[in-house]
Structures are given as C-alpha cells and as structure tokens.
Short mmCIF file of C-alpha atoms in Angstrom, two decimals:
data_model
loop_
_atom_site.label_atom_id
_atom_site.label_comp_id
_atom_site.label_asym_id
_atom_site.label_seq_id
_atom_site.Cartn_x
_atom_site.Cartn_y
_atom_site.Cartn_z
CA UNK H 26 9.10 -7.77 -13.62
CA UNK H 27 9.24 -6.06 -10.39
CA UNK H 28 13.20 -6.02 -9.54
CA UNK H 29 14.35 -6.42 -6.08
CA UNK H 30 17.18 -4.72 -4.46
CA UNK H 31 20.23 -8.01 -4.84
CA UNK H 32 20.01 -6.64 -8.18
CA UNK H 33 20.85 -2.82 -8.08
CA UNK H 34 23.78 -0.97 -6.56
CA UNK H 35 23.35 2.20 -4.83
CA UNK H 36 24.59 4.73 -7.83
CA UNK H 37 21.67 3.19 -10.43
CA UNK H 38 18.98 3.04 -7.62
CA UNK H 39 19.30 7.13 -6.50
CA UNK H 40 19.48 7.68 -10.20
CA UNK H 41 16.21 6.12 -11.30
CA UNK H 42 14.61 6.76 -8.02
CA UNK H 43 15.41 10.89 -8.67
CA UNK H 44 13.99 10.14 -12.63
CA UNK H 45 11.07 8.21 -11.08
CA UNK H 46 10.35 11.21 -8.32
CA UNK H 47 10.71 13.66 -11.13
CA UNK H 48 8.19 11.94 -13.08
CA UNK H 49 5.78 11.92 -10.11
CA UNK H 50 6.15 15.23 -9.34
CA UNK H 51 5.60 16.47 -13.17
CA UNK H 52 2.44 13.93 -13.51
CA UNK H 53 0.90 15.68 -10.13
CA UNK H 54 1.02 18.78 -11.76
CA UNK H 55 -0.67 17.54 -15.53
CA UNK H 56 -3.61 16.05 -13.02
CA UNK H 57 -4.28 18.56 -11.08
CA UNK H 58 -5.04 20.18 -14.68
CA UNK H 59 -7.45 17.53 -16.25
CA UNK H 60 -11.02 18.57 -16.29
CA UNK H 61 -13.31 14.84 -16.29
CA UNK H 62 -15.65 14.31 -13.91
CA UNK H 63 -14.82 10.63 -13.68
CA UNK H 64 -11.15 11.06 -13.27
CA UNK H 65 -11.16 10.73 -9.49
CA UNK H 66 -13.35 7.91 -9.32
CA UNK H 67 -11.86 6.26 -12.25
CA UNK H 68 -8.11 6.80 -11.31
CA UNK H 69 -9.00 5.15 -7.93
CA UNK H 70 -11.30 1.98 -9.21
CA UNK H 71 -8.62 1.26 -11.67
CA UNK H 72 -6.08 1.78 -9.38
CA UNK H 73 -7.60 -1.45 -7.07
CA UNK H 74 -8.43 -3.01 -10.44
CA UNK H 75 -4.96 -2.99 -11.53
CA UNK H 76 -3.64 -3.93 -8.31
CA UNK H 77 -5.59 -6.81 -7.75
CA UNK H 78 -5.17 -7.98 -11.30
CA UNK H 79 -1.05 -7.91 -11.18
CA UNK H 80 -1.52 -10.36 -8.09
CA UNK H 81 -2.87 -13.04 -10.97
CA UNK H 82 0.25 -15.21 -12.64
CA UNK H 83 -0.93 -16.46 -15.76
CA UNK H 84 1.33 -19.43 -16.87
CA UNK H 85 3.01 -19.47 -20.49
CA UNK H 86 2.99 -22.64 -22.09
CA UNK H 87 6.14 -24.76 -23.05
CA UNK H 88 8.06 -22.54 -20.49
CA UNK H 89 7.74 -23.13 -16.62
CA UNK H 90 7.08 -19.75 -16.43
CA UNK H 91 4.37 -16.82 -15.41
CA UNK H 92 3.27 -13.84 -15.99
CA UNK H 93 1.21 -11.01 -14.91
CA UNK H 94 -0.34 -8.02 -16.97
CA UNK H 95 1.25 -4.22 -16.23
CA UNK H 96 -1.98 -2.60 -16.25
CA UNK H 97 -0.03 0.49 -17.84
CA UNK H 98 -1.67 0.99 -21.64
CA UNK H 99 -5.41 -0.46 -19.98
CA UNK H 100 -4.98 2.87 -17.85
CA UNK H 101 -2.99 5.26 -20.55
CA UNK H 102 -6.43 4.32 -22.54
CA UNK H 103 -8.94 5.40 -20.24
CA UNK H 104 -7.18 8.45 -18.53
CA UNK H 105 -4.38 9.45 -19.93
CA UNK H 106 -0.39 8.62 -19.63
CA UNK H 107 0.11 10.80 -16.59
CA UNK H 108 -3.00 10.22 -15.10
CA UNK H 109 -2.31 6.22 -15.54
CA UNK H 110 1.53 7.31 -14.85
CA UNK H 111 0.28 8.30 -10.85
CA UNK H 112 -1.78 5.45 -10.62
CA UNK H 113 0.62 2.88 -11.56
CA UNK H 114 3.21 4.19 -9.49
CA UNK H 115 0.61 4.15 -6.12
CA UNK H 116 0.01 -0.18 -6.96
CA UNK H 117 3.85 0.00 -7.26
CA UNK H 118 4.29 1.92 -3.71
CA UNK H 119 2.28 0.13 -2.45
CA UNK H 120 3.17 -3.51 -3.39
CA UNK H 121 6.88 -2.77 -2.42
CA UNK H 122 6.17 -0.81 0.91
CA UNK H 123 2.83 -3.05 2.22
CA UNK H 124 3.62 -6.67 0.33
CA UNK H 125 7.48 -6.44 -0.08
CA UNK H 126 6.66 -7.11 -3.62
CA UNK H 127 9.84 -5.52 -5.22
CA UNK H 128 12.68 -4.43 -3.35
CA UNK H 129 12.84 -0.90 -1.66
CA UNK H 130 15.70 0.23 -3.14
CA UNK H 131 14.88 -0.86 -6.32
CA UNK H 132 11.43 0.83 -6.41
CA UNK H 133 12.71 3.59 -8.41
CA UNK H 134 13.85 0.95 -11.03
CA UNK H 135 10.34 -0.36 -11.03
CA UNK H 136 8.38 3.10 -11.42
CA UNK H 137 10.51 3.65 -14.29
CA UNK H 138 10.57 -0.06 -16.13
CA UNK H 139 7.04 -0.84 -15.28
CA UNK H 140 5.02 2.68 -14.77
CA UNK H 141 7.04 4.59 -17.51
CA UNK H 142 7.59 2.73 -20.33
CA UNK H 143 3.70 1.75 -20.27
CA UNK H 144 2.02 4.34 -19.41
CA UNK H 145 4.05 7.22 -21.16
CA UNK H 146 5.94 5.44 -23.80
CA UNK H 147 3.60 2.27 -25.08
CA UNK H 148 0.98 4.15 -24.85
CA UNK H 149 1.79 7.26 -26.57
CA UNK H 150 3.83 5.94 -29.20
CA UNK H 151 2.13 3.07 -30.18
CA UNK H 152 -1.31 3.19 -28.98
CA UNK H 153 -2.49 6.70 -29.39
CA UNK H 154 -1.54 5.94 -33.48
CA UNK H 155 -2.61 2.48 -33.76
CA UNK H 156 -6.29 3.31 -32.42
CA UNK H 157 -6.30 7.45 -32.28
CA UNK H 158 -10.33 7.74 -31.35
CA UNK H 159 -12.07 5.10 -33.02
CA UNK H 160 -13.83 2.32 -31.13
CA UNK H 161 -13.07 -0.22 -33.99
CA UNK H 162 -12.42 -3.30 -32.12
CA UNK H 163 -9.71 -4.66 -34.40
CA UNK H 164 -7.99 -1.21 -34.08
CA UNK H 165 -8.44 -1.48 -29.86
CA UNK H 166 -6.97 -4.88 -29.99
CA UNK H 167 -4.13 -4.38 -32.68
CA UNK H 168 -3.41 -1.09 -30.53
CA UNK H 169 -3.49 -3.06 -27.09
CA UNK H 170 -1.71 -6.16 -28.08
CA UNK H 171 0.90 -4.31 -30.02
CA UNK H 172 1.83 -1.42 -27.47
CA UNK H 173 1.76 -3.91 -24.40
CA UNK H 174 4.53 -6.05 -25.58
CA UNK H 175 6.63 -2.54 -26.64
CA UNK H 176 5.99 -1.68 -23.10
CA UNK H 177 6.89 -5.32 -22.12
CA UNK H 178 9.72 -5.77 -24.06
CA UNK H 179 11.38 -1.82 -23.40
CA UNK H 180 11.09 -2.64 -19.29
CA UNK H 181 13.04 -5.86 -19.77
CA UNK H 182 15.45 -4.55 -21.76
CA UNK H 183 15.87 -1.69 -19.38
CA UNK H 184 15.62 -3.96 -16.48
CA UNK H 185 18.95 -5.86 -18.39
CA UNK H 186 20.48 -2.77 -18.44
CA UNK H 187 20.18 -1.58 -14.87
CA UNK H 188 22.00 -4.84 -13.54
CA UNK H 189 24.51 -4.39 -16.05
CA UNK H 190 25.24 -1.01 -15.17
CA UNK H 191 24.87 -2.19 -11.26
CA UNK H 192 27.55 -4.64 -11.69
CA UNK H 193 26.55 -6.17 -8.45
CA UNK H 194 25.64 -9.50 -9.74
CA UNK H 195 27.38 -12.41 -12.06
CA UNK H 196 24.37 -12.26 -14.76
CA UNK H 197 26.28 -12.26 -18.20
CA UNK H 198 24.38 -9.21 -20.18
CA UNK H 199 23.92 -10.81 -23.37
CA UNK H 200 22.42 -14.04 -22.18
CA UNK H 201 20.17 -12.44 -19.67
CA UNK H 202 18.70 -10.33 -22.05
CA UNK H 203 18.58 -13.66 -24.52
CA UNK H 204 15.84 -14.75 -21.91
CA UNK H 205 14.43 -11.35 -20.57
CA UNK H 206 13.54 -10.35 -24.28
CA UNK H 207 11.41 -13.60 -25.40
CA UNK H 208 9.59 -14.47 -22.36
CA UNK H 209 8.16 -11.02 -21.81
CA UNK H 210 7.23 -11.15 -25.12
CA UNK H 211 4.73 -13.73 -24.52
CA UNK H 212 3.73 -11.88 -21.63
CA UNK H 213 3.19 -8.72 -23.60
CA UNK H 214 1.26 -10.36 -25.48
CA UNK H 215 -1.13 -11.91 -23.40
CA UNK H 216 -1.28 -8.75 -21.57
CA UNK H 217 -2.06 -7.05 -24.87
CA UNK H 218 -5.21 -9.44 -25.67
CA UNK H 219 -6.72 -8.95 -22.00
CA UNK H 220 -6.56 -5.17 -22.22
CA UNK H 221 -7.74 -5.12 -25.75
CA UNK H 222 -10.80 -7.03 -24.46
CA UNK H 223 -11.18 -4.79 -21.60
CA UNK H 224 -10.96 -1.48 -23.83
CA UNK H 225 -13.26 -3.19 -26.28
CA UNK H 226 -15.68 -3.52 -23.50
CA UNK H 227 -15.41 0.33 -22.79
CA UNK H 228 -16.08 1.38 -25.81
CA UNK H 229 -18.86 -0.71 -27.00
CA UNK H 230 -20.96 0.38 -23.49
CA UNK H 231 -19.20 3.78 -22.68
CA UNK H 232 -17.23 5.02 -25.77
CA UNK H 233 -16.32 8.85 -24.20
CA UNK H 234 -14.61 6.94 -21.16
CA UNK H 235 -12.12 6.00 -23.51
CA UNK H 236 -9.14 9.08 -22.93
CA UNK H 237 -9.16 9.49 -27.11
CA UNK H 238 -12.59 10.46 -26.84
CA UNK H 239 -13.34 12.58 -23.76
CA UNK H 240 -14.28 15.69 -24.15
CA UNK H 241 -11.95 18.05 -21.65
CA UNK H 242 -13.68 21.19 -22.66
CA UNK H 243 -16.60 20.40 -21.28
CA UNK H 244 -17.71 22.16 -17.52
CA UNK H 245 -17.06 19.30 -15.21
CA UNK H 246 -20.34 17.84 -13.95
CA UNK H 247 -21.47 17.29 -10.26
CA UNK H 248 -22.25 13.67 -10.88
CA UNK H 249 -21.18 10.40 -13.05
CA UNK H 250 -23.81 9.45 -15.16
CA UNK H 251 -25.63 6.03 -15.04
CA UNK H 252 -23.04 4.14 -17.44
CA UNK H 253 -20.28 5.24 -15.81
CA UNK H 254 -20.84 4.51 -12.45
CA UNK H 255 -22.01 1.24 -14.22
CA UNK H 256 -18.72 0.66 -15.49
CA UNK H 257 -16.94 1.98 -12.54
CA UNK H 258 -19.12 -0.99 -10.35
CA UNK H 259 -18.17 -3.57 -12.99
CA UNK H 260 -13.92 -2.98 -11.96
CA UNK H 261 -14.69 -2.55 -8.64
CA UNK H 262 -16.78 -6.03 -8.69
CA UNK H 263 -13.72 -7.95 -11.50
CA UNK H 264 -11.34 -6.29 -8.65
CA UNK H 265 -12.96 -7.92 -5.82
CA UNK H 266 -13.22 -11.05 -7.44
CA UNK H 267 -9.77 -11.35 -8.33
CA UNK H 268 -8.59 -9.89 -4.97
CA UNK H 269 -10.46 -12.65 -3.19
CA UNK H 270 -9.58 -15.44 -5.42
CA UNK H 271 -5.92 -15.09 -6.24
CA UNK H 272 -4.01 -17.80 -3.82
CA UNK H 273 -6.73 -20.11 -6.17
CA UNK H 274 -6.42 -19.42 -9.38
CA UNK H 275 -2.44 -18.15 -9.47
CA UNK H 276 0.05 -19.76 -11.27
CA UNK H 277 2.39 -21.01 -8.70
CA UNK H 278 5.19 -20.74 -11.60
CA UNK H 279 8.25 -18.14 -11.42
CA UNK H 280 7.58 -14.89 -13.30
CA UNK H 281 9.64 -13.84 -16.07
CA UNK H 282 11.95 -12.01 -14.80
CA UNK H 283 12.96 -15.00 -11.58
CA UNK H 284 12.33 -17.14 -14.75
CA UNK H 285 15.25 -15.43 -16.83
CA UNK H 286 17.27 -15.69 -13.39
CA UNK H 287 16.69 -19.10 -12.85
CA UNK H 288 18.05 -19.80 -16.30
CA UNK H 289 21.00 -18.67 -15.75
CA UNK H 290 21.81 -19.16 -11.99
CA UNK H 291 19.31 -22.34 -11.36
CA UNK H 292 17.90 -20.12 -8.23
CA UNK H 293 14.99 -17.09 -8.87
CA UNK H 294 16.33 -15.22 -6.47
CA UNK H 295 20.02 -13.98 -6.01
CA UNK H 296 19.99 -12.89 -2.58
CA UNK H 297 17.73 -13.03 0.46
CA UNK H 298 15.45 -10.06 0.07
CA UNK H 299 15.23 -7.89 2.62
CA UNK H 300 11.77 -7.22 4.13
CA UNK H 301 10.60 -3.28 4.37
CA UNK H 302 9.57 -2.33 7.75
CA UNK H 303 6.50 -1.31 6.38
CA UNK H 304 5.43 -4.55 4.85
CA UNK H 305 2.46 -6.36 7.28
CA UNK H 306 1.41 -9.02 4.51
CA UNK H 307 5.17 -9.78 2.47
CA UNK H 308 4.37 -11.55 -0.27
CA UNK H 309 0.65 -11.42 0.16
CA UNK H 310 0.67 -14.01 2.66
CA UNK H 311 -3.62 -13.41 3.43
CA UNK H 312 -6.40 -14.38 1.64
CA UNK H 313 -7.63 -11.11 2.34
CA UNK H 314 -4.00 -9.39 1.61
CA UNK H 315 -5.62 -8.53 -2.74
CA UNK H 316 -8.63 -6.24 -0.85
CA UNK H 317 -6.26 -4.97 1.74
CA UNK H 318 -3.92 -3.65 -1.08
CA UNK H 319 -6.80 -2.23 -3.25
CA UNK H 320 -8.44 -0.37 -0.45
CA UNK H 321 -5.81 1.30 0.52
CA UNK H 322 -4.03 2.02 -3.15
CA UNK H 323 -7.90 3.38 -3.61
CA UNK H 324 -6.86 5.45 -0.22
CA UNK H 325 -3.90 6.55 -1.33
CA UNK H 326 -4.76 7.73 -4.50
CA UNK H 327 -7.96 9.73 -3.47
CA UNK H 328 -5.86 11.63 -0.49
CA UNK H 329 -3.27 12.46 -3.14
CA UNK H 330 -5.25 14.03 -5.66
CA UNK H 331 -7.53 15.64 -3.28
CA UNK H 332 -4.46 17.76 -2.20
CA UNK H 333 -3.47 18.38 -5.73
CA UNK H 334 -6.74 19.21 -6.95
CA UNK H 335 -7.54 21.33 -3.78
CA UNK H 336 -3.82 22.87 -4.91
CA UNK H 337 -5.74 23.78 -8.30
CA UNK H 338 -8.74 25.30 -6.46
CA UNK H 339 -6.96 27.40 -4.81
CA UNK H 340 -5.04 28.62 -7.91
CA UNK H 341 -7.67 29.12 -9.28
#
C-alpha cells in the first residue's frame, strides 16, 4: 500500500506529512514515559522483524495480485499503539529513504495510511475490545484477523481519498476505491491470521509480553529474563530468515494497491518514480538488501529512543 509520489500533489503531501510529524513527535513523548524493561529491545527486534516481513508478497488467489502484512496491530499488541506507532514509522523511513520503497513526498501519506490507522486506530478500537487481556487463542485470532483488515481496509480507503483530493491523476474515485476496498480485504485478512498466530505464540510461552498484560508499575529491571530474550532470539532468527530469503520465496505479483492501478490504467505505475538520493539498494535490488534494512531500522530505532529516554532521565 505504500503510495508513491505520481500520486499526491504538493497541498495533500505537506498536510499529511505535518499530521504524520505531529504524530511522531507526540508518540516520542508517550515512550519516553513507558516503564518495561523489554521495550527497547523489543521495539528494535520487532522493528527488523517487521521490516523484513513487509519485504514478503504473499499472492491472493483468483486475483493476479499480492500482498504483504502491515505489521501495525502484531506491534500495537506487544507494546503499545505509540510505541508500535514509532516503530512502524522507522521501517517506513527507512524503506522510502534507503529502498525507494514509497515515494518521498508521499511518505507522510504512508505514516498516516499504513502506521496510523494500524497501530493507533485497529488496534485500539478493535483489538484492545475484541481480546482486552486474555490469552484465549480464539479471542487473539478473532482480535487479529478482525482489526487487521479495519486497519487494511481504513488505509485504502484513505489512500482513495488522498488521490482524489490530489487531483493529479485520471483515477475515477468510485471505481478505484471499487478495487482498493476488496483486494485489501483479502490482504487484511491474511495479515490478520499471521499475526493472530504470532500473538498466539506470545502468549502461550510469554503471556506478560503481550501490552494487555504488562505490568507498568513495576520498577524496571536491569535484565530480560530467560523467556524473553528467548522470544526476542526467535524474531530476530524468523527476521533473518525472511531477510535472507525474500528474492525466493516473493510473489513476483503486483501488490494491491499497483493491482487496483493496473485495473484501471492497464500499467501499476502512473509515472516514473523518482529515486531519493538517499536510496543505495531501490527496490531492494541485493540479496543482502532485507538484513541491510533491519540492521539499520534496529539502528535507528535504538539511537532514537536512547535520546528520548536519556531526555526522561534527565527530567527526572
């Protein structure tokens, strides 16, 4: 779903990119406040995890399309919408300024329609009811499945929206949307039943992981304890695996938003996108790009918080 820039004017990208910085800035400041001991470790594990899962296409049947899981509820669920909010938005910074995944001026967009309506809509909305604290599996699942494909479904729609309001582009509304709507949908989800399995997972070996169960009143320890740097090796393995083996085991199809495009115009892509400056693999054009991207999201992420939580410290 990531939107590139041939679809945006000027006016809609500095609006969502202000909304999208706001949001950043307002998420810094509800981290620096959290008091788990894993949240450091855990933001920055999932952070590669997520990354290097979004670089798998998983093709829908019946369609001649792809798609590829958010990661948004997965990390609502295990630390918290603005916690999962910050993370997000570093794989999204990252895929548009390092891969060109995304266009630049469209990353706003894309922090909003992807890290947003996952992490700090699906999640609190439809989640946080569906499952509250229990580890019941059919809960988890019912919970994952049915908050992915709200956060699924609100980004398209959104997403519609945007290009509408952009104006920059000959894609009739209604039809577009007629696409958009269904296909991520299916997406949803699929994305839904993977993270469902996931948070079962979590909760069957290390229930107080789970963000509906962790105990922020507690004095934050020194040290993980043995399950959790357990769990925290099991991502950082999947991650690995997955980083190394995604030009294999990809679907080579368009995703659904090039999918909905292609519909419409018979081409995925409207324009020629224009490559960031910043971008050494564009379009993850290395076998080794998936590890590349997670180390340095996993970079990225621990320099930020540091400062914030050093901010904290010193407030203290």
């Amino acid at each position: 779903m990531h939107m590139a820039d041939a679809l945006v004017s000027a006016p809609v990208a500095i609006t969502a990119g202000v909304a999208a910085a706001t949001l950043i800035v307002v998420a810094s400041r509800k981290v620096a406040k959290i008091r788990r001991d894993d949240i450091l470790p855990l933001m920055g594990v999932m952070g590669a995890f997520v990354f290097a899962a979004q670089m798998i296409n998983f093709s829908i049947p019946g369609t001649g399309s792809s798609g590829h899981i958010i990661g948004g509820v997965l990390l609502a669920a295990l630390m918290g919408p603005w916690a999962a909010f910050i993370t997000l938005a570093s794989v999204l910074i990252i895929q548009c300024l390092v891969f060109a995944d995304g266009g630049l001026m469209a990353l706003g967009c894309n922090l909003i329609n992807m890290g947003a309506m996952s992490c700090l809509v699906a999640y609190p909305l439809i989640y946080k009811p569906i499952a509250g604290g229990s580890t019941s599996r059919w809960k988890i699942m019912a919970a994952s499945v049915a908050a992915c494909v709200v956060g699924l479904e609100a980004g398209a729609l959104l997403v519609t929206g945007e290009t509408e309001l952009s104006g920059i582009t000959a894609l009739p509304a209604s039809q577009f949307l007629m696409f958009m709507l269904p296909i991520h949908l299916a997406i949803g989800v699929c994305e839904g039943l993977a993270t469902g399995a996931v948070l079962c997972f979590v909760a069957g070996y290390k229930p107080d992981m789970l963000y509906s169960r962790a105990k922020s009143d507690e004095p934050v320890r020194r040290s993980l304890s043995r399950r959790t740097k357990t769990v925290l090796i099991a991502f950082a393995a999947v991650a690995l695996v997955l980083a190394v083996s995604f030009t294999w085991i990809a679907s080579s199809d368009p995703d659904g938003l090039e999918w909905s495009i292609s519909r419409i115009t018979g081409a995925t892509e409207l324009a020629e996108a224009v490559t960031p400056a910043t971008a050494v693999m564009p379009d993850y054009d290395s076998t080794f790009a998936g590890v590349l991207g997670g180390l340095i999201v996993v970079a990225l992420l621990w320099g930020f918080c540091s400062i914030i939580f050093r901010k904290r410290h010193a407030k203290a």
